Short mmCIF file of C-alpha atoms in Angstrom, two decimals:
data_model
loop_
_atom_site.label_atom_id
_atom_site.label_comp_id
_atom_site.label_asym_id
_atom_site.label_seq_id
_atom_site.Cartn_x
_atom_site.Cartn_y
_atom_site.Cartn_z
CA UNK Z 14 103.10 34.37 108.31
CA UNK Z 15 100.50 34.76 111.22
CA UNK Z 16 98.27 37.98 111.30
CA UNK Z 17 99.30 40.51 113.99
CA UNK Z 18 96.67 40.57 116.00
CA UNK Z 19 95.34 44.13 116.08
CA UNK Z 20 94.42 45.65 119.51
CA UNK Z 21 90.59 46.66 119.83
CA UNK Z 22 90.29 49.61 121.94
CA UNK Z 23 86.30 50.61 122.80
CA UNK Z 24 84.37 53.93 123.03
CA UNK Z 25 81.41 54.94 124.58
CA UNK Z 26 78.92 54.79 121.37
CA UNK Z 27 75.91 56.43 123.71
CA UNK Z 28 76.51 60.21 123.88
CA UNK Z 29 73.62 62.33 123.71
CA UNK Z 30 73.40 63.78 120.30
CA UNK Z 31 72.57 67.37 122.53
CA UNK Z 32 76.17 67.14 124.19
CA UNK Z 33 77.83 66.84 121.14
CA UNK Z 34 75.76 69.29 119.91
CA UNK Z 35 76.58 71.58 123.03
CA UNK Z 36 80.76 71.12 122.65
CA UNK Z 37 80.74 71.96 119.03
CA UNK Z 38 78.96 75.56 120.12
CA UNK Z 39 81.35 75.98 122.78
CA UNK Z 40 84.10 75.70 120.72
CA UNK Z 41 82.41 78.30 117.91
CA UNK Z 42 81.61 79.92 121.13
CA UNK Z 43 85.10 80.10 122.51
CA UNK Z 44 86.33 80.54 118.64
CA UNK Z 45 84.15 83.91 118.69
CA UNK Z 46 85.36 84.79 122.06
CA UNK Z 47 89.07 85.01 120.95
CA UNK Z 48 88.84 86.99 117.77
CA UNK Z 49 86.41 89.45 119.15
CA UNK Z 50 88.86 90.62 122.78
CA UNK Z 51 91.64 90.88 120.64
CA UNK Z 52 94.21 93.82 121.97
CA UNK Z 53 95.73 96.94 120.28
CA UNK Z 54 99.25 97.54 121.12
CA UNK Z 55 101.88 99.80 119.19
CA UNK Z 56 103.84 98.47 116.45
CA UNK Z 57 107.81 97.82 118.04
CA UNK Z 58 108.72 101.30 115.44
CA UNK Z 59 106.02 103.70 116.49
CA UNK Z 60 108.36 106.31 117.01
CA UNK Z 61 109.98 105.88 113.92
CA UNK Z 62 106.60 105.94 112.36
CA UNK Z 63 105.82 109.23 113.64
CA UNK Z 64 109.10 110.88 112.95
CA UNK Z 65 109.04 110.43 109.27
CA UNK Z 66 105.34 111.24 109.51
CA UNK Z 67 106.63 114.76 111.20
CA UNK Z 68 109.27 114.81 108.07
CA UNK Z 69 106.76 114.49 105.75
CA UNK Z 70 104.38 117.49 107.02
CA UNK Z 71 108.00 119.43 107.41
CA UNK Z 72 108.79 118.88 103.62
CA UNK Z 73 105.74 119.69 102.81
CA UNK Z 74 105.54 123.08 104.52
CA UNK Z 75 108.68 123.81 102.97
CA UNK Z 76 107.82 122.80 99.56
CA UNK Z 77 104.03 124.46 99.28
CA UNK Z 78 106.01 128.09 98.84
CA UNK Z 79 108.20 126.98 96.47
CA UNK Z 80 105.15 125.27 94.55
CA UNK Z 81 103.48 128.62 94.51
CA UNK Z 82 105.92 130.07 92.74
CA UNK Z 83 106.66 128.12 89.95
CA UNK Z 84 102.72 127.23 89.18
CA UNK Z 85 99.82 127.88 91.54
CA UNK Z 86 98.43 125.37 93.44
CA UNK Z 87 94.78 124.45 92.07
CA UNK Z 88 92.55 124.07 94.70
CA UNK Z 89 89.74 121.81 92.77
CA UNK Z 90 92.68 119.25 92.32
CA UNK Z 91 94.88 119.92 95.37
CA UNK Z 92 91.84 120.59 97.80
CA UNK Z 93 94.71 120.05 100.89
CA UNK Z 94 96.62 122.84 99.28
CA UNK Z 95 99.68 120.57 99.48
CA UNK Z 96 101.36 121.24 96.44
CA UNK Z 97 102.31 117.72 95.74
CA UNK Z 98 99.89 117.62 93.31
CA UNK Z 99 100.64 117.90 89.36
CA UNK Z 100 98.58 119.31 86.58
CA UNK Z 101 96.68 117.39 83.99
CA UNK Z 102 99.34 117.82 81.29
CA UNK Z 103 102.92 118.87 80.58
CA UNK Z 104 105.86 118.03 78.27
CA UNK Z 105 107.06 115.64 81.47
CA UNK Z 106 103.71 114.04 81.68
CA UNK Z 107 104.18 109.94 80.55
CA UNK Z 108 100.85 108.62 81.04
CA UNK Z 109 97.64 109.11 82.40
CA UNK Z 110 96.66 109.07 86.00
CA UNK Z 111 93.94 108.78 88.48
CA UNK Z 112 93.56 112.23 90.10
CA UNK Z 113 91.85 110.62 93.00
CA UNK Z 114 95.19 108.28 94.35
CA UNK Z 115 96.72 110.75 94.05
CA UNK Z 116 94.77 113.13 96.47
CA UNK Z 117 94.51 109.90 98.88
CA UNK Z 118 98.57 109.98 99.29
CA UNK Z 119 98.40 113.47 100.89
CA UNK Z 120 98.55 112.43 104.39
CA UNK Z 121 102.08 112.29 106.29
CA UNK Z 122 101.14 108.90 107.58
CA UNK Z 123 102.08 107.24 104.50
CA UNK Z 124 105.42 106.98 106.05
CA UNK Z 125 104.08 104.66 108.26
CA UNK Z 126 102.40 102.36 106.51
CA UNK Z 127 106.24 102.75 104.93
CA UNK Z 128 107.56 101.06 107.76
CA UNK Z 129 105.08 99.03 108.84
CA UNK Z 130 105.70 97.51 105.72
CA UNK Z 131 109.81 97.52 105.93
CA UNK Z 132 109.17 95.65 109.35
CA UNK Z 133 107.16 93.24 107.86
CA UNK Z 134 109.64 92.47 105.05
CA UNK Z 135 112.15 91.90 107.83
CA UNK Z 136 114.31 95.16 107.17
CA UNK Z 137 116.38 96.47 110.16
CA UNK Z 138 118.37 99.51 110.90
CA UNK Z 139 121.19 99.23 108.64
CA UNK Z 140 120.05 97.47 106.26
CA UNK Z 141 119.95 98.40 102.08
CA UNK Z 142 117.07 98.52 100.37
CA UNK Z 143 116.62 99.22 96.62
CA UNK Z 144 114.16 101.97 95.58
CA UNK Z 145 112.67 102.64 92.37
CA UNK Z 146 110.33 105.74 92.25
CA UNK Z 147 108.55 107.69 89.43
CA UNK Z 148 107.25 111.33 89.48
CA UNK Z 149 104.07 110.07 89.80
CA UNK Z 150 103.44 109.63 93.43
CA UNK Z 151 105.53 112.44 94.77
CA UNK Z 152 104.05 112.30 98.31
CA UNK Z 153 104.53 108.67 98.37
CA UNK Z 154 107.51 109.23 97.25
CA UNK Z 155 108.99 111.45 99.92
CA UNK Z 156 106.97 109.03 102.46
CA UNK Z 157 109.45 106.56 101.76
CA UNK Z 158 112.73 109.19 101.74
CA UNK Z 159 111.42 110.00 105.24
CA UNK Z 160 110.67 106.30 106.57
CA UNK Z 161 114.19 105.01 105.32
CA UNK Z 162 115.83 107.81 107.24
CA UNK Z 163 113.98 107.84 110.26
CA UNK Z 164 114.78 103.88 110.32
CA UNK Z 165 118.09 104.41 109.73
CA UNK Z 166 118.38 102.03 106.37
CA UNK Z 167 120.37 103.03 103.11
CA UNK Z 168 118.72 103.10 100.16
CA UNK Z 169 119.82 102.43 96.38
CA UNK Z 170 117.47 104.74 94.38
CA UNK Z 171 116.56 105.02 90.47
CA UNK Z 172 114.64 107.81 89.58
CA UNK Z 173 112.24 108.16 86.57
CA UNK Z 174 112.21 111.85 85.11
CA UNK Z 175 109.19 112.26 84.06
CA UNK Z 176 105.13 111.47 86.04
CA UNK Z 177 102.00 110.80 84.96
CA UNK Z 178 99.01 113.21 84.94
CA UNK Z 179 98.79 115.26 88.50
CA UNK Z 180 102.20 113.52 89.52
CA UNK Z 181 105.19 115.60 89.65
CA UNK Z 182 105.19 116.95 86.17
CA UNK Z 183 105.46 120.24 86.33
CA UNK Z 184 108.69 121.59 84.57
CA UNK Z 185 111.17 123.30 87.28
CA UNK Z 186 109.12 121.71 89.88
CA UNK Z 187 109.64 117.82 88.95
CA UNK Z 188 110.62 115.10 91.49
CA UNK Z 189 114.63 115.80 91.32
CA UNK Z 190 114.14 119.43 91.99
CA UNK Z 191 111.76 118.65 94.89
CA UNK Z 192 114.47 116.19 96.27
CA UNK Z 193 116.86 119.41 95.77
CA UNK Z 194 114.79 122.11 97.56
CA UNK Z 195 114.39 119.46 100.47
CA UNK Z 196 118.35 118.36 100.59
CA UNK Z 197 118.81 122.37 100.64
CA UNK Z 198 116.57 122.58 103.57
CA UNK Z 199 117.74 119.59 105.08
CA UNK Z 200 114.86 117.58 105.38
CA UNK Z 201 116.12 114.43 103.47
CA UNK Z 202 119.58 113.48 102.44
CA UNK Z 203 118.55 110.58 100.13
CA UNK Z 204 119.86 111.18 96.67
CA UNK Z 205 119.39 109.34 93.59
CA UNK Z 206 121.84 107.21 91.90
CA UNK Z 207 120.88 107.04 88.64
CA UNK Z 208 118.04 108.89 86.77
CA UNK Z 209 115.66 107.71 83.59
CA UNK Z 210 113.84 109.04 81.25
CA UNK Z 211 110.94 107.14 82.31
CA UNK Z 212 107.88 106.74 79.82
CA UNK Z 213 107.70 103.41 77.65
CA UNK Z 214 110.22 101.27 78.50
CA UNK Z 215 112.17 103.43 80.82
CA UNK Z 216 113.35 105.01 77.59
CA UNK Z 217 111.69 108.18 77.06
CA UNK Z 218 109.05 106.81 74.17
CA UNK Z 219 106.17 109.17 74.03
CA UNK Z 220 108.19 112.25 75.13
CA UNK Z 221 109.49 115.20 73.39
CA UNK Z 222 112.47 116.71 72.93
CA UNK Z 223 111.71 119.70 75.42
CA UNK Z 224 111.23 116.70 78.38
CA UNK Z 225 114.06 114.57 77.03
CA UNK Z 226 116.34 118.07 77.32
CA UNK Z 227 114.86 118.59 80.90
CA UNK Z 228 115.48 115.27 82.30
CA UNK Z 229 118.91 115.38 81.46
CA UNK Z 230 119.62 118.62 82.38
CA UNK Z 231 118.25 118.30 85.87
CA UNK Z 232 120.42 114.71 86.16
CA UNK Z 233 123.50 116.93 84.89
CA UNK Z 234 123.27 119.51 87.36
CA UNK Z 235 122.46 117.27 89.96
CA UNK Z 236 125.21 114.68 89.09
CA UNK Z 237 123.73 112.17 88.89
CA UNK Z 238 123.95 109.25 86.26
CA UNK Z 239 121.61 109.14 83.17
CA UNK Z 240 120.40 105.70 82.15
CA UNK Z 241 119.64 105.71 78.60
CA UNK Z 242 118.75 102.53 77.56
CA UNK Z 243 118.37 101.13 74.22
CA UNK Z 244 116.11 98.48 74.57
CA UNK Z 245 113.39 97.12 77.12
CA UNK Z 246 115.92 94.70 78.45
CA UNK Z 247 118.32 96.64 78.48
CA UNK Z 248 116.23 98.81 80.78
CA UNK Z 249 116.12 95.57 83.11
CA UNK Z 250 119.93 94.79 83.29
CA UNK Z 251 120.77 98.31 84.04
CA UNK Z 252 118.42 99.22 86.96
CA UNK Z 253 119.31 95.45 88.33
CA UNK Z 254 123.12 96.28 87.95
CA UNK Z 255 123.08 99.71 89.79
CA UNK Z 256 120.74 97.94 92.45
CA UNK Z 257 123.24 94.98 92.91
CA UNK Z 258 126.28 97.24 92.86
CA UNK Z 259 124.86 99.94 95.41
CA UNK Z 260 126.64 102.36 98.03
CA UNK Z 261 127.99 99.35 99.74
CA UNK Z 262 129.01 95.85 100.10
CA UNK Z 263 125.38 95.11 101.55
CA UNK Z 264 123.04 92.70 100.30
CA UNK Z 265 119.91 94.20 99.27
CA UNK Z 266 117.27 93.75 101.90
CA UNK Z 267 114.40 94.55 99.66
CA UNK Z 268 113.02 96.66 97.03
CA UNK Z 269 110.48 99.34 97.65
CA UNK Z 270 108.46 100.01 94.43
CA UNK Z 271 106.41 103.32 94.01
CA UNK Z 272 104.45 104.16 90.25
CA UNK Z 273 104.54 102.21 87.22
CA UNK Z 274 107.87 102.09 85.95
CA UNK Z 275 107.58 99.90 83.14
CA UNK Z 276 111.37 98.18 83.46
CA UNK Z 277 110.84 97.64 87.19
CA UNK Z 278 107.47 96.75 86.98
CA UNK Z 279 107.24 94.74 84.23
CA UNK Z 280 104.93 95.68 80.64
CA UNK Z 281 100.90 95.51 81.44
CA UNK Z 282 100.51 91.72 80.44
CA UNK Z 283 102.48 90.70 83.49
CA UNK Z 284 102.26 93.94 86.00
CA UNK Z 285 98.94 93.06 87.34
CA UNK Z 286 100.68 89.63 88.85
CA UNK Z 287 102.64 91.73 91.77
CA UNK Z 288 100.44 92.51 94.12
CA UNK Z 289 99.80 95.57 96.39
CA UNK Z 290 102.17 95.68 99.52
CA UNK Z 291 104.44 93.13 100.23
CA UNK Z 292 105.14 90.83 97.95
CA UNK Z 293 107.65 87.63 98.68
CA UNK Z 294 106.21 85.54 95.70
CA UNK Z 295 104.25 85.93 92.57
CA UNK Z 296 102.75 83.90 89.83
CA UNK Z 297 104.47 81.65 87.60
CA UNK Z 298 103.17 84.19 84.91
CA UNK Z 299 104.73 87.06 86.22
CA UNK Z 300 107.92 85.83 85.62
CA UNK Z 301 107.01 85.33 81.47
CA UNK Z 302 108.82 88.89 80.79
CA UNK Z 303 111.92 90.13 82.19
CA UNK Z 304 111.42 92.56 85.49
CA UNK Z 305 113.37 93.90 88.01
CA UNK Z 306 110.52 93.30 90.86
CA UNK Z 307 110.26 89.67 89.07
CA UNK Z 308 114.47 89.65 89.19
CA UNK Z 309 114.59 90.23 93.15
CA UNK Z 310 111.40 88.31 93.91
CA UNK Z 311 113.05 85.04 92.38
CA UNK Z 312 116.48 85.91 94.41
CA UNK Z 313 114.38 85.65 97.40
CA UNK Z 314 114.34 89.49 98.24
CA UNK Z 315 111.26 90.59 99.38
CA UNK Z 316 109.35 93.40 97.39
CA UNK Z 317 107.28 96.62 98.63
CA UNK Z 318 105.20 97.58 95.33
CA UNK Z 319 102.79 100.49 95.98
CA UNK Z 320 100.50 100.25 93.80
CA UNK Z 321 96.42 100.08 94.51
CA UNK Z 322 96.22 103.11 96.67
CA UNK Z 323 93.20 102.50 97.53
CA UNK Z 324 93.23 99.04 98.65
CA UNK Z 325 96.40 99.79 100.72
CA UNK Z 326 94.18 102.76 102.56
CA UNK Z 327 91.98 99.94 103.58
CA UNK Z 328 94.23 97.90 104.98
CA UNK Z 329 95.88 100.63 106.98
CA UNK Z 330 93.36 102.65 108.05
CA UNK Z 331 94.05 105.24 106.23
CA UNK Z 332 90.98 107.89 104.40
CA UNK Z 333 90.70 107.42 100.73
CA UNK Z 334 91.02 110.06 99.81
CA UNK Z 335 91.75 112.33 103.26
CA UNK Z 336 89.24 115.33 103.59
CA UNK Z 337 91.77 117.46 105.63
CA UNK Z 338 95.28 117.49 105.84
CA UNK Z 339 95.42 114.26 109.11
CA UNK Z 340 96.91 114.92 111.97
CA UNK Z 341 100.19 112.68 113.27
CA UNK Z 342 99.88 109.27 114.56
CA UNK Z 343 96.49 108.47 113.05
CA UNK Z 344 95.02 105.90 111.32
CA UNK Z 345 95.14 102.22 111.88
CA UNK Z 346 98.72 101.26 110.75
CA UNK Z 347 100.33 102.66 114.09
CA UNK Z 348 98.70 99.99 116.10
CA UNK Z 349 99.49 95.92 115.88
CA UNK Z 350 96.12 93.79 116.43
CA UNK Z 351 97.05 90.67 118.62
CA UNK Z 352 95.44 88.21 120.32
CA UNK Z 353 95.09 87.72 124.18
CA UNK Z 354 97.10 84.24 124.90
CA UNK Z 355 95.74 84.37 128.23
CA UNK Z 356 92.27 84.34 126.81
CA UNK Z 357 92.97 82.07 124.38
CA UNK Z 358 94.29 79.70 126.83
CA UNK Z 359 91.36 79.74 129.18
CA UNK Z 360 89.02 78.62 126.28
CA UNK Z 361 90.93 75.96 125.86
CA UNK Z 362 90.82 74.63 129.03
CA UNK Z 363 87.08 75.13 129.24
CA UNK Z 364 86.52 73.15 126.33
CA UNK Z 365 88.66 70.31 127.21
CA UNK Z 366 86.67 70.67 130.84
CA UNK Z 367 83.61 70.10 129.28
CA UNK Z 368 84.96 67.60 126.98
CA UNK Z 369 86.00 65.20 129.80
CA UNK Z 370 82.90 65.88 131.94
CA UNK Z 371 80.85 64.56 128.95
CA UNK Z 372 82.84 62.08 128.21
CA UNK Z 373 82.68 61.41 132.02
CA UNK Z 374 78.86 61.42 131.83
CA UNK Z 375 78.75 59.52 128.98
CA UNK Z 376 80.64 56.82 130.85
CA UNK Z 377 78.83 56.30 133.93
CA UNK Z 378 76.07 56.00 131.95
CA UNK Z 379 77.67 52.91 130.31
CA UNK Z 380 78.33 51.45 133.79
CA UNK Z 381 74.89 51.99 134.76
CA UNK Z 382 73.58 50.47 131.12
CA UNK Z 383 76.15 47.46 131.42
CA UNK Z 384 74.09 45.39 133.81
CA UNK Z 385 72.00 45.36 130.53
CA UNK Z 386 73.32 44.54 127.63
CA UNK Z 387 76.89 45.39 127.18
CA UNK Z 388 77.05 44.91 123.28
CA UNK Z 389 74.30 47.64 122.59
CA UNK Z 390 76.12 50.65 123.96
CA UNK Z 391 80.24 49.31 123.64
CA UNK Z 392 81.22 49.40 119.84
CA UNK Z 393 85.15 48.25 119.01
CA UNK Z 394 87.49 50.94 117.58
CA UNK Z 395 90.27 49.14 115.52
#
């Protein structure tokens, strides 16, 4: 069989090393130009943002009274005088905690790095979302009561009883009895549907009988269901089954993480897999143990887990920790960076401007060099 004979095509082989070295700065150049005149604009639910971030200095207003009166606030660890800050220990008290993440969640915008991060998972009015929350972020807690409502998205919610150190573990003042004084003054109307122990393995391990008798008396009087499990996975298959069953026929949307529940967020060798934020996918390796973030994350359902305070401050914009109490609507999260297409566009035409009037150079100097020897400056491109 004969060869196809392959077409040569030919290219100028005598451009000045400086023009070539000139186009690849204008495009660095025109690279720079872009990023730098980028534009601020406000996200598409800035007014949602700054309702629930209203709701959340409301609540709080409400609640600092109430605080008061069942144990004074301690300025040296509450320095905003919130009141959504816990003491070091208690009978409720699960684990230890980091005083300082939980100073940095006292600022009402919270909620909107809440939905900032709901609009990013692709969660719309209407939707469900499941929500698992501790004691142990109680202002990040009622950041995401007050984003889900002022979206207008139903939630599925487990509660854990008890909170780490400087979380929401004071007795008579615990996370379901600050979700009471606020449905009383009706500021939220999220409830829980089903309440655990909490501790190791969502089963109450490492708390006494005087927490144990709490818990369940505050889920009793509340009515709300008690989730006692008797095993780790267990713990798993019960949270996952009140999630799937939910207030309605909806699919869940996503599932908005706050603490360290152990069931939802798996034990410590695999935790440390999900990351901070939004998570869509994880590790192989955080899959090795049974977890309900791990359970929705291979079902395709996007996950909010917020944990790493700090590095979620960063991202946002928000103080870490806040030296005042911040005022509504600041912070970075209520703004969406973009860039300017028009811009973006005229560098592009620029550079392919001063691409052809090289290349245009370039080839009238082969016309004028072709009287001379043709072979020296035309080399074949196959």
């Amino acid at each position: 069989m004969r060869a196809r004979p392959q077409k040569l095509y030919w290219r100028p082989s005598s451009i000045p090393t400086p023009a070539l070295l000139l186009l690849a700065l204008a495009a660095v150049a025109a690279l720079l130009v872009v990023e730098t005149f980028t534009r601020q604009e406000a996200s598409d639910y800035y007014s949602e943002m700054l309702d629930a971030s209203r709701l959340v200095q409301q609540s709080i207003e409400v609640l600092r009274p109430i605080r008061g009166r069942v144990e004074p606030i301690n300025p040296d660890v509450d320095p905003l005088r919130s009141g959504l800050i816990g003491i070091a220990s208690s009978p409720l008290t699960s684990n230890s905690g980091d005083l300082e993440s939980k100073q940095a969640t006292i600022n009402p915008n919270w909620a909107a790095v809440v939905i900032r991060l709901l609009a990013e998972a692709g969660v719309e009015p209407g939707d469900r979302v499941g929500v698992a929350v501790s004691g142990s972020f109680p202002a990040l807690n009622l950041a995401v009561y007050t984003a889900l409502q002022s979206m207008g998205v139903e939630a599925t919610t487990v509660v854990s009883g008890s909170a780490s150190q400087w979380g929401a573990n004071i007795p008579g003042f615990a996370w379901l009895d600050i979700t009471r004084e606020l449905r009383d003054a009706q500021l939220i109307d999220i409830k829980a549907d089903a309440v655990t122990l909490g501790g190791i393995e969502d089963r109450g391990v490492g708390l006494d009988r005087r927490a144990i008798e709490m818990i369940t008396e505050s889920a009793q009087q509340a009515g709300i269901e008690l989730i006692v499990p008797d095993s780790y996975e267990e713990a798993v298959a019960e949270r996952i089954r009140i999630y799937n069953q939910g207030g309605s026929d909806k699919p869940l949307a996503a599932l908005i993480n706050v603490g360290g529940g152990t069931a939802t967020t798996g034990p410590n060798i695999i935790d440390h897999f999900f990351g901070s934020g939004l998570n869509r996918t994880a590790p192989s390796a955080a899959f090795r143990v049974p977890s309900v973030m791990g359970h929705f994350l291979q079902q395709e359902i996007p996950v909010i887990n917020f944990s790493g305070i700090r590095n979620l401050a960063t991202q946002y914009g928000l103080p870490y920790p806040p030296e005042r109490m911040e005022s509504i609507g600041t912070g970075g999260v209520y703004r969406a960076e973009s860039y300017r297409r028009w811009l973006a566009a005229l560098m592009i035409v620029l550079l392919l401007g001063l691409t052809a009037l090289i290349m245009r150079s370039a080839n009238i100097a082969l016309v004028t060099g072709r009287r001379g020897s043709r072979s020296d400056t035309m080399k074949p491109k196959v």
